[in-house]
Short mmCIF file of C-alpha atoms and ligand atoms in Angstrom, two decimals:
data_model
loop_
_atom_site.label_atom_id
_atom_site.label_comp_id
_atom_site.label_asym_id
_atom_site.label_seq_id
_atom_site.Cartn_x
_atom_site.Cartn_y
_atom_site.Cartn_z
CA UNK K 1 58.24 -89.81 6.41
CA UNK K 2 59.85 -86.89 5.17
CA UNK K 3 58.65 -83.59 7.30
CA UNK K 4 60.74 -80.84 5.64
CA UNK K 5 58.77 -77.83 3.87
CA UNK K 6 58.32 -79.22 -0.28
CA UNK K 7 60.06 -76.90 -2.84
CA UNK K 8 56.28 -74.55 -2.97
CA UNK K 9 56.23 -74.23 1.17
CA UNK K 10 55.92 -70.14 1.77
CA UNK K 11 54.94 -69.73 -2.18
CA UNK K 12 51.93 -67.68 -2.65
CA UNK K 13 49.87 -66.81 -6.19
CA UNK K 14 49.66 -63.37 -6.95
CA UNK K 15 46.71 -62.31 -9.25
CA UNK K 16 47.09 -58.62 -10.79
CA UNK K 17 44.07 -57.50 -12.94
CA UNK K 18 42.95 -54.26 -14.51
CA UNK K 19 42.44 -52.12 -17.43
CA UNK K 20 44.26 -52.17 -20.30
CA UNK K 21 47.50 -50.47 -20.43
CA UNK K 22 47.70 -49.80 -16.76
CA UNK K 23 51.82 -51.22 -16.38
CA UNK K 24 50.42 -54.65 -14.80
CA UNK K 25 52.90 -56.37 -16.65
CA UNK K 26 55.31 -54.11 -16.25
CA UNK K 27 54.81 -54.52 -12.55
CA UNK K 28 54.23 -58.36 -12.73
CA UNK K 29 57.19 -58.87 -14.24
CA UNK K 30 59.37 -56.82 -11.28
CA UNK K 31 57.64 -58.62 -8.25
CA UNK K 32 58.28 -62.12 -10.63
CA UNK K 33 62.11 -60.94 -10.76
CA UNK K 34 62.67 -60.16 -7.08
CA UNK K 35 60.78 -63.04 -6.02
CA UNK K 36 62.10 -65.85 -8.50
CA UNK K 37 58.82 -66.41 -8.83
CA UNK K 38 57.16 -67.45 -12.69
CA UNK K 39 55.30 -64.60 -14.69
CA UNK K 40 52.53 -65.77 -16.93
CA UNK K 41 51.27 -63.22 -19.15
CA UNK K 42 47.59 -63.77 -19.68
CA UNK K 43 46.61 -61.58 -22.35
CA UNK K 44 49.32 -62.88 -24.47
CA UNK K 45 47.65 -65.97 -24.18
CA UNK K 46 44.09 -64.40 -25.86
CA UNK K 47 46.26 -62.63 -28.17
CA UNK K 48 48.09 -65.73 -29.39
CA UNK K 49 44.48 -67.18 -30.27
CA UNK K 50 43.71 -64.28 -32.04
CA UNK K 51 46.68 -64.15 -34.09
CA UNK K 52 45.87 -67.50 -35.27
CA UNK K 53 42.46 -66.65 -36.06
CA UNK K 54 43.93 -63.66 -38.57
CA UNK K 55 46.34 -65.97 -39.59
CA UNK K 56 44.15 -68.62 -40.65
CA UNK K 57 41.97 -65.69 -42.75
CA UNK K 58 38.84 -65.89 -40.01
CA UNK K 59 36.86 -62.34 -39.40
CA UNK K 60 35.47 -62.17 -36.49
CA UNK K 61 32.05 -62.36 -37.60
CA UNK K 62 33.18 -66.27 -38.79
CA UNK K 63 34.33 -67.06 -35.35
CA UNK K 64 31.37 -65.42 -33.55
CA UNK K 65 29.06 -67.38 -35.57
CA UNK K 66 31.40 -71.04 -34.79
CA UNK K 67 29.39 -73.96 -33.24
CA UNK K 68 31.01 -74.33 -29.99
CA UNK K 69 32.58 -78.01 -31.44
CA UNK K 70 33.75 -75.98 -34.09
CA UNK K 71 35.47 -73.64 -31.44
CA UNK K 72 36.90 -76.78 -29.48
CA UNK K 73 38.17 -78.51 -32.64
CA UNK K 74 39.67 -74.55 -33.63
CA UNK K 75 41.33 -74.61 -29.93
CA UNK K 76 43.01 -77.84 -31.18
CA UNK K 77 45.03 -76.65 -33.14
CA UNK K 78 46.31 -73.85 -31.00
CA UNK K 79 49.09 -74.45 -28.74
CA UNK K 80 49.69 -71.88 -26.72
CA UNK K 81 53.15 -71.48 -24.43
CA UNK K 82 55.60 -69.63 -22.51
CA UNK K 83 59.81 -69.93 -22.96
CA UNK K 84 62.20 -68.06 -20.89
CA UNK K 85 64.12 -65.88 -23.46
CA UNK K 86 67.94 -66.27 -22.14
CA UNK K 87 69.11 -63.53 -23.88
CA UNK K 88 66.96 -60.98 -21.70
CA UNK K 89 65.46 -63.44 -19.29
CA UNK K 90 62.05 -62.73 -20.19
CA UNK K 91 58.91 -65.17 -20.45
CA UNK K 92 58.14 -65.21 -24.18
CA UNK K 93 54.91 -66.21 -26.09
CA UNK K 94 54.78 -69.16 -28.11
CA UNK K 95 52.09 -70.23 -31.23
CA UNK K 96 52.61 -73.81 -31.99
CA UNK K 97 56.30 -73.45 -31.17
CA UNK K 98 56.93 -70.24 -33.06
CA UNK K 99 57.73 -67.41 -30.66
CA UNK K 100 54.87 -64.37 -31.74
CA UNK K 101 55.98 -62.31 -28.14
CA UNK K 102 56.41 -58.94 -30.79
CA UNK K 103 53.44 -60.44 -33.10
CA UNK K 104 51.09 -60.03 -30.82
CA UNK K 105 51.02 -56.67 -29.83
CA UNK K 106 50.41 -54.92 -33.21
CA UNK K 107 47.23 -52.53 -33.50
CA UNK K 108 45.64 -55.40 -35.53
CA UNK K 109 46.21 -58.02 -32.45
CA UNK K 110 45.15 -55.20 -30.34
CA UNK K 111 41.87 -54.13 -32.04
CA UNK K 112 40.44 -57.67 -32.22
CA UNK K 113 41.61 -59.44 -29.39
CA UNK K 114 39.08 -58.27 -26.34
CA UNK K 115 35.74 -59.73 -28.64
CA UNK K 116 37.89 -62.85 -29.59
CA UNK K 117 38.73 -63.29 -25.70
CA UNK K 118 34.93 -62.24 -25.11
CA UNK K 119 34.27 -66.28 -26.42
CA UNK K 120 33.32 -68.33 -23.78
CA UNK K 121 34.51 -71.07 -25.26
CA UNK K 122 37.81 -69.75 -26.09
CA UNK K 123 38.10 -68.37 -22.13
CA UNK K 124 37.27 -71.75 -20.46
CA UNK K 125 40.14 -73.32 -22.46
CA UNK K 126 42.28 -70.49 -21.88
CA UNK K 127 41.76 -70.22 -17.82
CA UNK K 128 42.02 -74.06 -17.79
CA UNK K 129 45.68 -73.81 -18.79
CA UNK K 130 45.95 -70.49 -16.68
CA UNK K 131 44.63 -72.04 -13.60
CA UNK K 132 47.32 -75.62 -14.59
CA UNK K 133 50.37 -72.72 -14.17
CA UNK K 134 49.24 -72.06 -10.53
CA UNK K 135 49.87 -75.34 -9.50
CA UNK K 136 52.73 -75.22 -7.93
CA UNK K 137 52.52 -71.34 -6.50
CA UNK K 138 55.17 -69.12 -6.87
CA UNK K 139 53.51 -67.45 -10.14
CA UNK K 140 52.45 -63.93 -10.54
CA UNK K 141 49.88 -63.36 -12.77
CA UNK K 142 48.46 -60.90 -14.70
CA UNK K 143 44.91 -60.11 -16.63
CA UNK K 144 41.35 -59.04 -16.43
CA UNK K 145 39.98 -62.15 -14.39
CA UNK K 146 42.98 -63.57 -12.37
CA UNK K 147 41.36 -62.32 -9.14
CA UNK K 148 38.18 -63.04 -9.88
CA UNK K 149 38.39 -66.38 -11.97
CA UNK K 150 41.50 -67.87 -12.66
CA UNK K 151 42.77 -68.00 -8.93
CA UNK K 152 40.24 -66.61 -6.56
CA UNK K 153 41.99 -68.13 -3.66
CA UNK K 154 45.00 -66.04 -4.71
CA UNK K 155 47.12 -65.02 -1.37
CA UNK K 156 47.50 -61.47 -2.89
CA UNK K 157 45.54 -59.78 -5.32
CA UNK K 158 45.94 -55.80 -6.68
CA UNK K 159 43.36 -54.11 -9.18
CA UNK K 160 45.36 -51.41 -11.38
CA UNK K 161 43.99 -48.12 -12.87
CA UNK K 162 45.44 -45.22 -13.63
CA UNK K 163 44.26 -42.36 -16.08
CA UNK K 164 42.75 -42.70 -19.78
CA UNK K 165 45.44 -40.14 -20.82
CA UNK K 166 48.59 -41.03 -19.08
CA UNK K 167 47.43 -45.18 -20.09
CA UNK K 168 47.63 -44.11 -23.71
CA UNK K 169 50.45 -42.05 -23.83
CA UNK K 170 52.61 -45.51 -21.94
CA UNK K 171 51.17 -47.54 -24.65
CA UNK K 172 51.92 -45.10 -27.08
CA UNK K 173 55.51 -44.69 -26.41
CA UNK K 174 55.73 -48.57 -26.25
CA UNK K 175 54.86 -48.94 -29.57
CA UNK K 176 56.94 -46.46 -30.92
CA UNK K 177 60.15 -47.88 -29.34
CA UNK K 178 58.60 -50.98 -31.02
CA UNK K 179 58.75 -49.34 -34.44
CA UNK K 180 54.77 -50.03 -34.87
CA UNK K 181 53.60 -46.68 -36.43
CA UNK K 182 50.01 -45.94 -34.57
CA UNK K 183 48.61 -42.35 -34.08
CA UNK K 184 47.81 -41.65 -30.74
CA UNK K 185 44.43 -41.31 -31.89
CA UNK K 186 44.18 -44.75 -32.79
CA UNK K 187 45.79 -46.31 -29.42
CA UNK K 188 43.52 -43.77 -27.16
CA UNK K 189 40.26 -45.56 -29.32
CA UNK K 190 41.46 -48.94 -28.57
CA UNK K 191 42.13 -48.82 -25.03
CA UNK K 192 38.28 -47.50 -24.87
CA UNK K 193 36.83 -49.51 -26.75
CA UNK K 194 38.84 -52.38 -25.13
CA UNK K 195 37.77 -50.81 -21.56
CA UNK K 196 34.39 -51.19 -22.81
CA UNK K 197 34.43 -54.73 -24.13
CA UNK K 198 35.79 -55.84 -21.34
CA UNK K 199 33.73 -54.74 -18.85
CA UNK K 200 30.31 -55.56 -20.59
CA UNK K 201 31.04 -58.73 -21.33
CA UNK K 202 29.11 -61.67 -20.22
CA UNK K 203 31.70 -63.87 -19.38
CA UNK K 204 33.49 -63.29 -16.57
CA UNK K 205 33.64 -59.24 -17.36
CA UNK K 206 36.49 -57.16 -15.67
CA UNK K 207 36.09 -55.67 -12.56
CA UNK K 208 37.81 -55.76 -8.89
CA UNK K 209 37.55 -58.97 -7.10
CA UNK K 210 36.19 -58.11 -3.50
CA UNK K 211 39.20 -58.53 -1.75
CA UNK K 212 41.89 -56.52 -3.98
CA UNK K 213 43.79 -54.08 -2.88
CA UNK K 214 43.30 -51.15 -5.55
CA UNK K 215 46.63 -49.43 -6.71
CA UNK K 216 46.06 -46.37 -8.99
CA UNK K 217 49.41 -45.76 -10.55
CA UNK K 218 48.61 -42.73 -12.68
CA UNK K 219 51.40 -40.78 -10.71
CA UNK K 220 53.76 -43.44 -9.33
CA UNK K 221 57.29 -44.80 -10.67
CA UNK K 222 57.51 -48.32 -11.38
CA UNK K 223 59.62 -48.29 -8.22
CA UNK K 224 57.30 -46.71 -6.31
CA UNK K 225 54.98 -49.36 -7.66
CA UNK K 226 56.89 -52.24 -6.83
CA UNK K 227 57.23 -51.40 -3.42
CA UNK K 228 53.57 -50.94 -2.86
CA UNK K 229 53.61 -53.95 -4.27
CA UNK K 230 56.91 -55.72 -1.84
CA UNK K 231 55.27 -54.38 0.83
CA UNK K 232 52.31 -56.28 0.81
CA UNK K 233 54.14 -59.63 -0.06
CA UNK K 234 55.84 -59.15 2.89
CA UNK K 235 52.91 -58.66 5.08
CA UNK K 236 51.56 -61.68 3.98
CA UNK K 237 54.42 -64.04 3.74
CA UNK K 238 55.37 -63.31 7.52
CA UNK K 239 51.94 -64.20 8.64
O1 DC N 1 46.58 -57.67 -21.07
P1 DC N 1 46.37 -57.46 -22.57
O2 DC N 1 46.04 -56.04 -22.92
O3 DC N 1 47.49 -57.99 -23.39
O4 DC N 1 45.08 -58.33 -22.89
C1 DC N 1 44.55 -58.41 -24.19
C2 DC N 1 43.05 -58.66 -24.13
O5 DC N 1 42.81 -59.97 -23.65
C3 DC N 1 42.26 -57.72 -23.24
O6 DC N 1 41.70 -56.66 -23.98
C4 DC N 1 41.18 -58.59 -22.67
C5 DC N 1 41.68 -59.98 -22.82
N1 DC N 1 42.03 -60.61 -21.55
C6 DC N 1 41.03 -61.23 -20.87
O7 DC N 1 39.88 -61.18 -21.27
N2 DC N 1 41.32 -61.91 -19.73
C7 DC N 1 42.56 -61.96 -19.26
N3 DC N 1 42.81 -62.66 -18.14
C8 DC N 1 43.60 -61.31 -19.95
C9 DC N 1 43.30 -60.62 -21.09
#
């Protein structure tokens, strides 16, 4: 019998949720860097779905009103997935083998994808394949329900906020390097109204799993962030 520690031994799951805009990817993607651990991008995953709903000329009153076989045989025909980009070394987005990573993050993504990922339907498929990533540990994830849903045994597990203002003005600037034209108006609305949806929701809704640590960022450095974040790891990993 082999007694050595498997390939996953001292791997943990780390599950970062919170409001739109608040740099959890931006985060998740760091602490999936210095660990060599996997970052899985949930949102991109409800935004892929939605794409193809836009794509295949559904509003969203058409998919609200969809039987739920209709929504399963729908689901079907989406194939969601992630590919390591080797040019930047970045976990990309693919729809039915066609990489959508920019795509997805238009205004028009944006503004429909929280009542799209407000389907319970569409979430149980989506958490299914979340939840089939964790298998093996070593993953860093982020979302809205990681904590609460997707991987409530998660070793570690951080709820970000930060301000309205200084959330709007990130995702702002991110667009603009993106060469999306959006007022700032327009992004400020969606992050509410996203907020909103989000949280009222019947299906799993947002909100802090009991045991997260809370991290407000709205005046920290993505370094200073990360090592909140390393710190904690650490703690945990030398238990
Ligand atoms: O993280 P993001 O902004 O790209 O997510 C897009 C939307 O997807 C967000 O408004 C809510 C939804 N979402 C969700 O309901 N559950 C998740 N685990 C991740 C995202």
């Amino acid at each position: 019998m082999n007694l050595s520690p498997g390939p996953d031994a001292g791997k943990i799951i780390i599950a970062i949720d919170g409001y739109s805009s608040c740099g959890k990817s931006t985060m998740a993607k760091a602490i999936a860097k210095k660990l060599g651990y996997r970052y899985i991008d949930s949102g991109a995953m409800y935004r892929a779905v939605t794409l193809f709903v836009q794509q295949h000329g559904l509003s969203l009153d058409d998919l609200q009103s969809m039987s739920e076989d209709q929504l399963e045989a729908m689901l079907d025909h989406i194939h969601v997935a992630f590919h390591i980009n080797p040019d930047n070394g970045h976990s990309e987005v693919y729809l039915n083998e066609i990489n959508v990573e920019k795509k997805i993050r238009d205004l028009k993504v944006s503004d429909w994808v929280s009542p799209v990922s407000a389907i319970p339907v569409i979430r149980h498929r989506m958490v299914a394949l979340q939840q089939g990533y964790g298998n093996h540990k070593g993953i860093v994830m982020d979302g809205r329900d990681i904590g609460t849903m997707v991987f409530p045994h998660a070793e570690l597990k951080i709820f970000m906020t930060a301000n309205k203002e200084v959330r709007a003005k990130r995702r702002f600037d991110e667009f603009s390097s993106k060469g999306f034209m959006v007022t700032m108006d327009e992004v400020l609305k969606n992050i509410e109204d996203r907020d909103f949806t989000d949280t009222h929701r019947s299906e799993s809704p947002l909100r802090r799993a009991e045991d997260a640590i809370i991290l407000d960022n709205s005046n920290l450095t993505e370094d200073q962030q990360l090592d909140f974040a390393m710190k904690l790891i650490n703690e945990i990993c030398s238990k």
